[in-house]
Amino acid sequence: VMDITGFLTLNIELLQLSCVRRTEPEVSYLFRVIIALAAVVVFFCLYLLSRVLGPLLKIQPWDHKKVFNSAGQVWQTLYISILLVALLPFQCYRHPNGKSSMRAYAQTVCGEDSHDAMVGIGATFTVVYGVGFFTLCLFANVMAPRLSSSKASFLLYFRFLVFRFRVDRWWWGSVLMIRSFLIALVPVVNPDSGYAQLCMMVVIAAAFLIAQSQVQPWKTAALN
């Protein structure tokens, strides 16, 4: 089911670069991980550059709170895409002979050295980004009622997390991230059955649509 959305997983194979130069699966996968991180890295590099060149060009350097907010917005927007990339090594389909291959890189046999290397990268990326970033956002949502009134800078750091929602539904951003995490897990739970994946996707989508219709978290009524 998820194969039809290859662009969501930052699939550089869509560019047919293998026609120019052949790359090993683990190198290709690592490149996809780097692409996922690149947007945020660019933000902070530009921030450092503004701090260095700002005084020389007599322009105001970027505000680190706004840079953090912008980077957070990018990561939250790409949350499901980056998770799908991180979890690619855990999607193996079975062969009649009992062995398994990666769905994203069919030439890679699951359990061999090249696959183990990708599993290590994917597991680290999932923990650091998938779990780590979600934990940070969840902590911010939990602390928002107290910190937003006592520290004005808090809303500048985490504006990306709350600005789209009603004041009394400030926590819905974390709910959307939970939905994205569950969707990203679908091809991992049952990589051999498109039918099972479709059923799980429908259940997840229906459950969150029902919740949204009851909670109505968006500021714009049409989105609810």
PDB file of N, CA, C and O in Angstrom, residues 156-190:
ATOM      1  N   LEU A 156       7.519  31.213  21.589  1.00  0.00           N
ATOM      2  CA  LEU A 156       8.349  31.443  20.412  1.00  0.00           C
ATOM      3  C   LEU A 156       9.067  30.155  19.995  1.00  0.00           C
ATOM      4  O   LEU A 156       9.212  29.872  18.808  1.00  0.00           O
ATOM      5  N   TYR A 157       9.494  29.374  20.979  1.00  0.00           N
ATOM      6  CA  TYR A 157      10.167  28.101  20.692  1.00  0.00           C
ATOM      7  C   TYR A 157       9.198  27.080  20.095  1.00  0.00           C
ATOM      8  O   TYR A 157       9.534  26.380  19.137  1.00  0.00           O
ATOM      9  N   PHE A 158       8.003  26.986  20.660  1.00  0.00           N
ATOM     10  CA  PHE A 158       7.083  25.904  20.305  1.00  0.00           C
ATOM     11  C   PHE A 158       5.796  26.400  19.644  1.00  0.00           C
ATOM     12  O   PHE A 158       4.769  25.728  19.710  1.00  0.00           O
ATOM     13  N   ARG A 159       5.880  27.522  18.987  1.00  0.00           N
ATOM     14  CA  ARG A 159       4.698  28.033  18.285  1.00  0.00           C
ATOM     15  C   ARG A 159       4.201  27.027  17.246  1.00  0.00           C
ATOM     16  O   ARG A 159       2.993  26.873  17.031  1.00  0.00           O
ATOM     17  N   PHE A 160       5.129  26.319  16.596  1.00  0.00           N
ATOM     18  CA  PHE A 160       4.752  25.351  15.558  1.00  0.00           C
ATOM     19  C   PHE A 160       3.836  24.253  16.092  1.00  0.00           C
ATOM     20  O   PHE A 160       3.081  23.641  15.339  1.00  0.00           O
ATOM     21  N   LEU A 161       3.875  24.054  17.395  1.00  0.00           N
ATOM     22  CA  LEU A 161       3.135  22.946  17.985  1.00  0.00           C
ATOM     23  C   LEU A 161       1.696  23.316  18.339  1.00  0.00           C
ATOM     24  O   LEU A 161       0.833  22.437  18.413  1.00  0.00           O
ATOM     25  N   VAL A 162       1.433  24.606  18.541  1.00  0.00           N
ATOM     26  CA  VAL A 162       0.128  24.996  19.076  1.00  0.00           C
ATOM     27  C   VAL A 162      -0.632  26.025  18.249  1.00  0.00           C
ATOM     28  O   VAL A 162      -1.846  26.187  18.450  1.00  0.00           O
ATOM     29  N   PHE A 163       0.025  26.729  17.324  1.00  0.00           N
ATOM     30  CA  PHE A 163      -0.609  27.904  16.724  1.00  0.00           C
ATOM     31  C   PHE A 163      -1.801  27.565  15.831  1.00  0.00           C
ATOM     32  O   PHE A 163      -2.667  28.404  15.589  1.00  0.00           O
ATOM     33  N   ARG A 164      -1.894  26.324  15.332  1.00  0.00           N
ATOM     34  CA  ARG A 164      -2.986  25.961  14.415  1.00  0.00           C
ATOM     35  C   ARG A 164      -4.268  25.565  15.133  1.00  0.00           C
ATOM     36  O   ARG A 164      -5.325  25.443  14.511  1.00  0.00           O
ATOM     37  N   PHE A 165      -4.181  25.383  16.454  1.00  0.00           N
ATOM     38  CA  PHE A 165      -5.305  24.790  17.187  1.00  0.00           C
ATOM     39  C   PHE A 165      -5.969  25.788  18.131  1.00  0.00           C
ATOM     40  O   PHE A 165      -5.363  26.795  18.520  1.00  0.00           O
ATOM     41  N   ARG A 166      -7.199  25.468  18.496  1.00  0.00           N
ATOM     42  CA  ARG A 166      -7.913  26.282  19.468  1.00  0.00           C
ATOM     43  C   ARG A 166      -7.148  26.295  20.785  1.00  0.00           C
ATOM     44  O   ARG A 166      -6.421  25.352  21.109  1.00  0.00           O
ATOM     45  N   VAL A 167      -7.351  27.369  21.544  1.00  0.00           N
ATOM     46  CA  VAL A 167      -6.599  27.533  22.793  1.00  0.00           C
ATOM     47  C   VAL A 167      -6.842  26.366  23.742  1.00  0.00           C
ATOM     48  O   VAL A 167      -5.912  25.893  24.420  1.00  0.00           O
ATOM     49  N   ASP A 168      -8.072  25.877  23.793  1.00  0.00           N
ATOM     50  CA  ASP A 168      -8.396  24.778  24.702  1.00  0.00           C
ATOM     51  C   ASP A 168      -8.088  23.400  24.098  1.00  0.00           C
ATOM     52  O   ASP A 168      -8.385  22.369  24.711  1.00  0.00           O
ATOM     53  N   ARG A 169      -7.526  23.381  22.903  1.00  0.00           N
ATOM     54  CA  ARG A 169      -7.125  22.122  22.259  1.00  0.00           C
ATOM     55  C   ARG A 169      -5.665  22.221  21.828  1.00  0.00           C
ATOM     56  O   ARG A 169      -5.279  21.685  20.788  1.00  0.00           O
ATOM     57  N   TRP A 170      -4.853  22.864  22.633  1.00  0.00           N
ATOM     58  CA  TRP A 170      -3.451  23.104  22.303  1.00  0.00           C
ATOM     59  C   TRP A 170      -2.657  21.806  22.115  1.00  0.00           C
ATOM     60  O   TRP A 170      -1.645  21.779  21.425  1.00  0.00           O
ATOM     61  N   TRP A 171      -3.130  20.702  22.670  1.00  0.00           N
ATOM     62  CA  TRP A 171      -2.393  19.446  22.698  1.00  0.00           C
ATOM     63  C   TRP A 171      -2.617  18.585  21.460  1.00  0.00           C
ATOM     64  O   TRP A 171      -2.014  17.524  21.320  1.00  0.00           O
ATOM     65  N   TRP A 172      -3.428  19.022  20.501  1.00  0.00           N
ATOM     66  CA  TRP A 172      -3.779  18.174  19.362  1.00  0.00           C
ATOM     67  C   TRP A 172      -2.572  17.882  18.467  1.00  0.00           C
ATOM     68  O   TRP A 172      -2.555  16.883  17.749  1.00  0.00           O
ATOM     69  N   GLY A 173      -1.567  18.719  18.497  1.00  0.00           N
ATOM     70  CA  GLY A 173      -0.373  18.464  17.694  1.00  0.00           C
ATOM     71  C   GLY A 173       0.284  17.137  18.039  1.00  0.00           C
ATOM     72  O   GLY A 173       0.750  16.404  17.152  1.00  0.00           O
ATOM     73  N   SER A 174       0.309  16.790  19.319  1.00  0.00           N
ATOM     74  CA  SER A 174       0.884  15.507  19.733  1.00  0.00           C
ATOM     75  C   SER A 174       0.020  14.345  19.267  1.00  0.00           C
ATOM     76  O   SER A 174       0.529  13.273  18.934  1.00  0.00           O
ATOM     77  N   VAL A 175      -1.296  14.551  19.221  1.00  0.00           N
ATOM     78  CA  VAL A 175      -2.201  13.507  18.740  1.00  0.00           C
ATOM     79  C   VAL A 175      -1.928  13.218  17.265  1.00  0.00           C
ATOM     80  O   VAL A 175      -1.899  12.053  16.833  1.00  0.00           O
ATOM     81  N   LEU A 176      -1.711  14.260  16.485  1.00  0.00           N
ATOM     82  CA  LEU A 176      -1.401  14.079  15.066  1.00  0.00           C
ATOM     83  C   LEU A 176      -0.097  13.323  14.873  1.00  0.00           C
ATOM     84  O   LEU A 176       0.044  12.525  13.935  1.00  0.00           O
ATOM     85  N   MET A 177       0.865  13.549  15.756  1.00  0.00           N
ATOM     86  CA  MET A 177       2.138  12.834  15.669  1.00  0.00           C
ATOM     87  C   MET A 177       1.959  11.356  16.012  1.00  0.00           C
ATOM     88  O   MET A 177       2.615  10.492  15.418  1.00  0.00           O
ATOM     89  N   ILE A 178       1.085  11.055  16.952  1.00  0.00           N
ATOM     90  CA  ILE A 178       0.772   9.660  17.268  1.00  0.00           C
ATOM     91  C   ILE A 178       0.158   8.974  16.052  1.00  0.00           C
ATOM     92  O   ILE A 178       0.509   7.842  15.702  1.00  0.00           O
ATOM     93  N   ARG A 179      -0.752   9.678  15.378  1.00  0.00           N
ATOM     94  CA  ARG A 179      -1.362   9.131  14.163  1.00  0.00           C
ATOM     95  C   ARG A 179      -0.285   8.845  13.107  1.00  0.00           C
ATOM     96  O   ARG A 179      -0.296   7.786  12.464  1.00  0.00           O
ATOM     97  N   SER A 180       0.627   9.778  12.921  1.00  0.00           N
ATOM     98  CA  SER A 180       1.698   9.598  11.937  1.00  0.00           C
ATOM     99  C   SER A 180       2.575   8.403  12.300  1.00  0.00           C
ATOM    100  O   SER A 180       2.982   7.628  11.425  1.00  0.00           O
ATOM    101  N   PHE A 181       2.870   8.233  13.591  1.00  0.00           N
ATOM    102  CA  PHE A 181       3.702   7.114  14.039  1.00  0.00           C
ATOM    103  C   PHE A 181       3.000   5.787  13.747  1.00  0.00           C
ATOM    104  O   PHE A 181       3.626   4.830  13.262  1.00  0.00           O
ATOM    105  N   LEU A 182       1.714   5.726  14.011  1.00  0.00           N
ATOM    106  CA  LEU A 182       0.964   4.492  13.765  1.00  0.00           C
ATOM    107  C   LEU A 182       0.910   4.166  12.275  1.00  0.00           C
ATOM    108  O   LEU A 182       1.040   3.002  11.871  1.00  0.00           O
ATOM    109  N   ILE A 183       0.718   5.192  11.440  1.00  0.00           N
ATOM    110  CA  ILE A 183       0.686   4.976   9.994  1.00  0.00           C
ATOM    111  C   ILE A 183       2.037   4.466   9.499  1.00  0.00           C
ATOM    112  O   ILE A 183       2.106   3.573   8.647  1.00  0.00           O
ATOM    113  N   ALA A 184       3.128   5.026  10.037  1.00  0.00           N
ATOM    114  CA  ALA A 184       4.462   4.594   9.631  1.00  0.00           C
ATOM    115  C   ALA A 184       4.743   3.149  10.038  1.00  0.00           C
ATOM    116  O   ALA A 184       5.543   2.460   9.396  1.00  0.00           O
ATOM    117  N   LEU A 185       4.080   2.673  11.088  1.00  0.00           N
ATOM    118  CA  LEU A 185       4.279   1.296  11.551  1.00  0.00           C
ATOM    119  C   LEU A 185       3.513   0.274  10.730  1.00  0.00           C
ATOM    120  O   LEU A 185       3.818  -0.921  10.781  1.00  0.00           O
ATOM    121  N   VAL A 186       2.522   0.726   9.957  1.00  0.00           N
ATOM    122  CA  VAL A 186       1.671  -0.197   9.203  1.00  0.00           C
ATOM    123  C   VAL A 186       2.460  -1.147   8.305  1.00  0.00           C
ATOM    124  O   VAL A 186       2.268  -2.366   8.365  1.00  0.00           O
ATOM    125  N   PRO A 187       3.378  -0.662   7.448  1.00  0.00           N
ATOM    126  CA  PRO A 187       4.109  -1.595   6.583  1.00  0.00           C
ATOM    127  C   PRO A 187       5.115  -2.462   7.327  1.00  0.00           C
ATOM    128  O   PRO A 187       5.612  -3.438   6.772  1.00  0.00           O
ATOM    129  N   VAL A 188       5.416  -2.122   8.576  1.00  0.00           N
ATOM    130  CA  VAL A 188       6.331  -2.931   9.387  1.00  0.00           C
ATOM    131  C   VAL A 188       5.586  -4.098  10.023  1.00  0.00           C
ATOM    132  O   VAL A 188       6.099  -5.216  10.095  1.00  0.00           O
ATOM    133  N   VAL A 189       4.363  -3.841  10.467  1.00  0.00           N
ATOM    134  CA  VAL A 189       3.573  -4.869  11.163  1.00  0.00           C
ATOM    135  C   VAL A 189       3.267  -6.045  10.250  1.00  0.00           C
ATOM    136  O   VAL A 189       3.369  -7.214  10.650  1.00  0.00           O
ATOM    137  N   ASN A 190       2.895  -5.763   8.999  1.00  0.00           N
ATOM    138  CA  ASN A 190       2.561  -6.845   8.066  1.00  0.00           C
ATOM    139  C   ASN A 190       3.025  -6.466   6.656  1.00  0.00           C
ATOM    140  O   ASN A 190       2.228  -6.051   5.819  1.00  0.00           O
TER     141      ASN A 190
END
